[in-house]
Coordinates of C-alpha atoms in Angstrom, one line a residue:
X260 CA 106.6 119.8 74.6
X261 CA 104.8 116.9 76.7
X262 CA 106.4 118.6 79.7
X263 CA 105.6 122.0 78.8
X264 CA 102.5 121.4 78.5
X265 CA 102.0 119.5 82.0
X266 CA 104.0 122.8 83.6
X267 CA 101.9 125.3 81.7
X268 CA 98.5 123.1 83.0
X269 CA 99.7 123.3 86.7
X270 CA 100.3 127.1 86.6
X271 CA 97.2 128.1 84.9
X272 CA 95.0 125.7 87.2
X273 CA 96.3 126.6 90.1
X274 CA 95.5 130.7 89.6
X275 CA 92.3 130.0 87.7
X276 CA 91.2 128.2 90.8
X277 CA 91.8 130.5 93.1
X278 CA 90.9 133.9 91.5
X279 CA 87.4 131.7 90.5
X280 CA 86.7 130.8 94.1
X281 CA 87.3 134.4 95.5
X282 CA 84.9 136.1 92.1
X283 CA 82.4 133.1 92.8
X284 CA 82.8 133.0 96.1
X285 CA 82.7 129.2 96.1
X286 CA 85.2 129.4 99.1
X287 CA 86.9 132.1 101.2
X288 CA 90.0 133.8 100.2
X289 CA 93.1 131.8 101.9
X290 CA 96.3 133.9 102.2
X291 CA 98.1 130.8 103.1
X292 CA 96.7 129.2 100.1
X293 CA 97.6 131.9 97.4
X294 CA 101.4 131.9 99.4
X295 CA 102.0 128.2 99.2
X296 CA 99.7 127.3 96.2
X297 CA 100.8 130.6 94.0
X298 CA 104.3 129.9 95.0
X299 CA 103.9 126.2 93.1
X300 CA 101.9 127.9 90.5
X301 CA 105.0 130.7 89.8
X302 CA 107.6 127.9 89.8
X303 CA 105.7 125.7 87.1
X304 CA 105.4 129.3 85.3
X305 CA 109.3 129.3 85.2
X306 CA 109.9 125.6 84.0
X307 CA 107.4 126.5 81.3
X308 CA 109.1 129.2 79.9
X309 CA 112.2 127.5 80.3
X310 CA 111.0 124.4 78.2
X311 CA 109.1 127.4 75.9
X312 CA 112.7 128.9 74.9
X313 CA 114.6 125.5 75.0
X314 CA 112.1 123.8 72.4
X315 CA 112.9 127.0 69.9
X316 CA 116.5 125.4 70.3
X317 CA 117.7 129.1 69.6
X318 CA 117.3 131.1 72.8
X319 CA 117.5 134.2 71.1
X320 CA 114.3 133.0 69.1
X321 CA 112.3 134.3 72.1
X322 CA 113.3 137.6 71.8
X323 CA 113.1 137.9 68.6
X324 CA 109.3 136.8 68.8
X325 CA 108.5 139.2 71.8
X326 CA 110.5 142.5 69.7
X327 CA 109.2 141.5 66.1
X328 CA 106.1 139.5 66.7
X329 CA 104.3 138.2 64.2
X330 CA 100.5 138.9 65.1
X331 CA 99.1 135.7 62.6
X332 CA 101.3 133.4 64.3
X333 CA 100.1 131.4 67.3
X334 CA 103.4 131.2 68.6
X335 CA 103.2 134.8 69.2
X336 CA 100.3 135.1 70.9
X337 CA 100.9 132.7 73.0
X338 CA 104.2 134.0 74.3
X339 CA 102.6 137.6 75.0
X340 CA 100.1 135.8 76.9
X341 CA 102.4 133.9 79.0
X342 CA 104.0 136.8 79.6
X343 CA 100.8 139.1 80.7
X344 CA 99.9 135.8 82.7
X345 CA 103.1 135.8 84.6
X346 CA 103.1 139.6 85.2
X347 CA 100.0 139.7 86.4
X348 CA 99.2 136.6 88.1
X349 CA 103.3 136.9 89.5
X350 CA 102.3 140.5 90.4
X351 CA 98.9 138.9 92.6
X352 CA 101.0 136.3 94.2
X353 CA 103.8 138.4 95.4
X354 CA 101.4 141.2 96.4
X355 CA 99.1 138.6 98.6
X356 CA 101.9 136.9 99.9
X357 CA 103.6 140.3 101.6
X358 CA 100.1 140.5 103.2
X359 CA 100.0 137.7 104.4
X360 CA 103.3 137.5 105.8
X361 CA 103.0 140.7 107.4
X362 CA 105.7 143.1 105.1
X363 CA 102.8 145.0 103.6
X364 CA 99.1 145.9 104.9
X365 CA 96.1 143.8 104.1
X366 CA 95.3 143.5 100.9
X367 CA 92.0 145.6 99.9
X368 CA 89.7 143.4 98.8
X369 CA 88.3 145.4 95.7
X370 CA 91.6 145.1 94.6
X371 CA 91.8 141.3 95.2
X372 CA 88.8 141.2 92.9
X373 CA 90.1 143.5 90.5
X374 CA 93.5 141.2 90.0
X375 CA 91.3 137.9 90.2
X376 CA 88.9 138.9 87.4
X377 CA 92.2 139.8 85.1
X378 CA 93.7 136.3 85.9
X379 CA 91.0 134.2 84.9
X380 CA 91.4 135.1 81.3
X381 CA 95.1 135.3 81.0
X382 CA 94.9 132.0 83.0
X383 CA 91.9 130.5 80.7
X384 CA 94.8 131.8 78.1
X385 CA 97.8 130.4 78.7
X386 CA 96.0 127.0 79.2
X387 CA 94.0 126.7 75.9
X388 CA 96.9 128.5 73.4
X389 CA 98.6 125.9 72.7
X390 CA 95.5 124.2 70.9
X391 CA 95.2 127.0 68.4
X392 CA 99.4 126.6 67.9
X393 CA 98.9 123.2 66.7
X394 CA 96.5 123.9 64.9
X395 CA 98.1 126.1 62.8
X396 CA 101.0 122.5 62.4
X397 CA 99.9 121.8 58.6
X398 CA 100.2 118.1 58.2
X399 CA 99.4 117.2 62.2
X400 CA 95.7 116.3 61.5
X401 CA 95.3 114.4 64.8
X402 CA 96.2 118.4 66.4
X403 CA 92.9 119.6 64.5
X404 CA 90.2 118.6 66.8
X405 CA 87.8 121.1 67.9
X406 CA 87.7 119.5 71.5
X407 CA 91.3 120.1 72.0
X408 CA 90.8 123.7 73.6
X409 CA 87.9 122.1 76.0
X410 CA 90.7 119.4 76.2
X411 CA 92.9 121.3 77.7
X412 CA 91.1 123.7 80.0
X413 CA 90.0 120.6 81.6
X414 CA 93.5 119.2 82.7
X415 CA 94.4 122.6 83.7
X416 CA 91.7 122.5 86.0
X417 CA 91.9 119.0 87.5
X418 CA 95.8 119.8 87.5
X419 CA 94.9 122.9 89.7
X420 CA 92.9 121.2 91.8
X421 CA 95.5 118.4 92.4
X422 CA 98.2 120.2 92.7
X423 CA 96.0 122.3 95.3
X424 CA 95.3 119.3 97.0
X425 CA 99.0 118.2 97.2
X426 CA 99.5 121.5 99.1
X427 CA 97.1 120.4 101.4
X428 CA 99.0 117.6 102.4
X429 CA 101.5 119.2 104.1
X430 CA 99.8 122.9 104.9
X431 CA 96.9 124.0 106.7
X432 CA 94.6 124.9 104.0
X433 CA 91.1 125.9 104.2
X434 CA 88.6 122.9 104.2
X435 CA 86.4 124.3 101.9
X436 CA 88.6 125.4 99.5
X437 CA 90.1 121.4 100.0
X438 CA 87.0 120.4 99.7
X439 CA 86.4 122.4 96.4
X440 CA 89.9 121.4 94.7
X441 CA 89.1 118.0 95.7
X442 CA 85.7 118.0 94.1
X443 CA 87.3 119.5 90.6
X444 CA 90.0 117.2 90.7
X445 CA 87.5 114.3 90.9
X446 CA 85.1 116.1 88.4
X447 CA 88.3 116.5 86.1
X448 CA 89.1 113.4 85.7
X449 CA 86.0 112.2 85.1
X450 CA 85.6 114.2 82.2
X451 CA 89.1 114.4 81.0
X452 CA 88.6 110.6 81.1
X453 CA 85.1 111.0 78.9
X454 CA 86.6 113.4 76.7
X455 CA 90.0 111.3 75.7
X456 CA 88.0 108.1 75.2
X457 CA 85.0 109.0 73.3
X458 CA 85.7 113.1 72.2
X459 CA 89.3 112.5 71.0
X460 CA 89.5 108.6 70.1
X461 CA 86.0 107.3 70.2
X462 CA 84.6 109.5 67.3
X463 CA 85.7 108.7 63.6
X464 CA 88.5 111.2 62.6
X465 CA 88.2 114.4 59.7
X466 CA 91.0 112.6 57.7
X467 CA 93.2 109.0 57.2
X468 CA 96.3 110.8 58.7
X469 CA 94.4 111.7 61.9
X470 CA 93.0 108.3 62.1
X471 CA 96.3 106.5 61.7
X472 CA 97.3 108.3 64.5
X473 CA 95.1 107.9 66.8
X474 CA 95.2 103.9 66.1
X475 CA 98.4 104.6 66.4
X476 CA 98.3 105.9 70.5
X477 CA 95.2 102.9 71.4
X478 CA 96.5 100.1 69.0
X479 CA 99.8 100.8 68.3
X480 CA 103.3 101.9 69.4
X481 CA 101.8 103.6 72.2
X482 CA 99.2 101.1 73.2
X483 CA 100.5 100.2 76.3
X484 CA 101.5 103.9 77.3
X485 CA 98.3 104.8 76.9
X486 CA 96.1 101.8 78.8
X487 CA 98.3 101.3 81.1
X488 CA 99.7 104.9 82.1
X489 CA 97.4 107.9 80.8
X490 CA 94.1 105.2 81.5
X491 CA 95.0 103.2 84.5
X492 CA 97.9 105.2 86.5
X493 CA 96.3 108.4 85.2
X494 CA 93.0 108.5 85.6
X495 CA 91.4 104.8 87.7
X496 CA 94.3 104.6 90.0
X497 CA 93.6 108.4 91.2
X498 CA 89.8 107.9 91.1
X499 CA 90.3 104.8 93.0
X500 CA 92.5 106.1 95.5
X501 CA 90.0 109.3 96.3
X502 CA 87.6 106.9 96.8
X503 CA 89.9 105.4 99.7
X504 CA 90.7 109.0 101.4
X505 CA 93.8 110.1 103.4
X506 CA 96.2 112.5 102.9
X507 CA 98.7 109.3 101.9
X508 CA 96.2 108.3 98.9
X509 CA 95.0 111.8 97.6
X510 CA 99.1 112.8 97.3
X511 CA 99.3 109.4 95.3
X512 CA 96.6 110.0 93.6
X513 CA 97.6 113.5 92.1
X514 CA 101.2 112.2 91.8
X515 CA 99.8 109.7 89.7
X516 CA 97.3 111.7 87.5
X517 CA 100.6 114.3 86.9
X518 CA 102.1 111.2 85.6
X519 CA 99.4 110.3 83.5
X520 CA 98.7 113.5 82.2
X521 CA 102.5 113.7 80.8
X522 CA 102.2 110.5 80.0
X523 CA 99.3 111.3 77.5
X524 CA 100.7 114.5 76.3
X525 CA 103.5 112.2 74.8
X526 CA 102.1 110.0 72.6
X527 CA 99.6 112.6 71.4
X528 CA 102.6 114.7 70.2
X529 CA 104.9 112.2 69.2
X530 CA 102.3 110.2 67.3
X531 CA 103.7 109.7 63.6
X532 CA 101.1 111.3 61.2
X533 CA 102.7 110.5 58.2
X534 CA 100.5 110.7 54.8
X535 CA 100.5 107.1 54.3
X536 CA 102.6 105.9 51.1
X537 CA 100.5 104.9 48.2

């Protein structure tokens, strides 16, 4: 799960970045970006629904959700919109990424619009699902919090971004869309950071069971996972290293913050949350 979720975050950042900066115009359309960048975000896509089926432990699970769903259930839901994610965000990349390598004409650009204003919401989606899943978990009271769909579209973004900036390293990528992944990577963090510290574990929690668990992740088993690896290697060392510059520290950095990220994901699912024994 800790992994899906980190796979799932890449996939849907990456798209939601780039059909936002082409409907916002906060940078020009990059075919090299959407071949390169969309080809990272398709294979993250894969490894998710890979993880997705191999968490079910039963592979045939799958099907049996997409042929007899079950409309209340979260799980549901969130497997049809992975799936209209991939179609149509899969459907974007492959169609921009003829153009651009000459096998089909130029793309039209009301039709680039068209297919970027439909993957923003499956992207916005397939980011934030898995909130409303857990918090169908009865028992899981740490999963409850309201800021956990906010949460989430915020890693997705500043996982986006990084991985964006990654592709940067070793392509020639736009500098203003570089520029604009490197800003929301920053701005990410930032806030992901704000959000973890005083959103998720800085505000007194709705129940004992939630509370015990989130002592548990800052005081407890996971102490040191989490000041040391989702804190410092996750979210200061990146800072830190943006703050340096070079295409050496920013690949670091985003490396890092992946790290982090997973890092986090871990104890917040594994955290015991246990009613306590009276």
């Amino acid at each position: 799960v800790p992994a899906y979720l980190v796979t799932k975050g890449i996939a849907a950042g990456i798209m939601l970045i780039l059909a936002l900066g082409h409907v916002l115009g906060l940078f020009a359309f990059d075919g090299l970006a959407m071949l390169v960048g969309g080809l990272v975000a398709m294979i993250a896509l894969a490894v998710t629904t890979v993880l997705l089926v191999y968490d079910l432990e039963r592979s045939k699970m799958f099907l049996t959700i997409l042929l007899r769903p079950q409309w209340r259930s979260w799980l549901t839901r969130g497997a049809f919109l992975l799936v209209a994610f991939s179609t149509v965000g899969g459907a974007w990349w492959a169609y921009e990424s003829a153009a651009h390598l000459g096998l089909l004409p130029a793309v039209d650009p009301m039709v680039r619009t068209a297919l970027a204003w439909v993957t923003v919401p499956l992207a916005i989606g397939a980011a934030i699902y898995t909130a409303f899943l857990f918090a169908q978990a009865e028992g899981r009271d740490l999963w409850q919090s309201p800021l956990l769909p906010v949460h989430l579209i915020v890693q997705a973004l500043y996982m986006g971004a990084g991985s964006l900036v990654l592709v940067s390293s070793f392509t020639a990528l736009s500098a203003p869309l570089v520029s604009a992944a490197t800003t929301t990577f920053v701005a990410g963090l930032i806030v992901d950071l704000f959000i973890t510290l005083v959103g998720e574990f800085g505000v007194p929690h709705a129940s004992e069971v939630a509370a015990r668990a989130a002592h548990e992740i800052t005081h407890g088993r996971y102490q040191n996972m989490f000041w040391w690896g989702v804190i410092g290697l996750g979210h200061v060392v990146p800072l830190a290293l943006v703050w340096v510059g070079g295409s050496a520290a920013l690949t670091i950095g985003v490396l890092a913050a992946v790290v982090g990220l997973y890092l986090y994901e871990h104890a917040f699912v594994m955290a015991p949350q246990e009613v306590p024994n009276s």
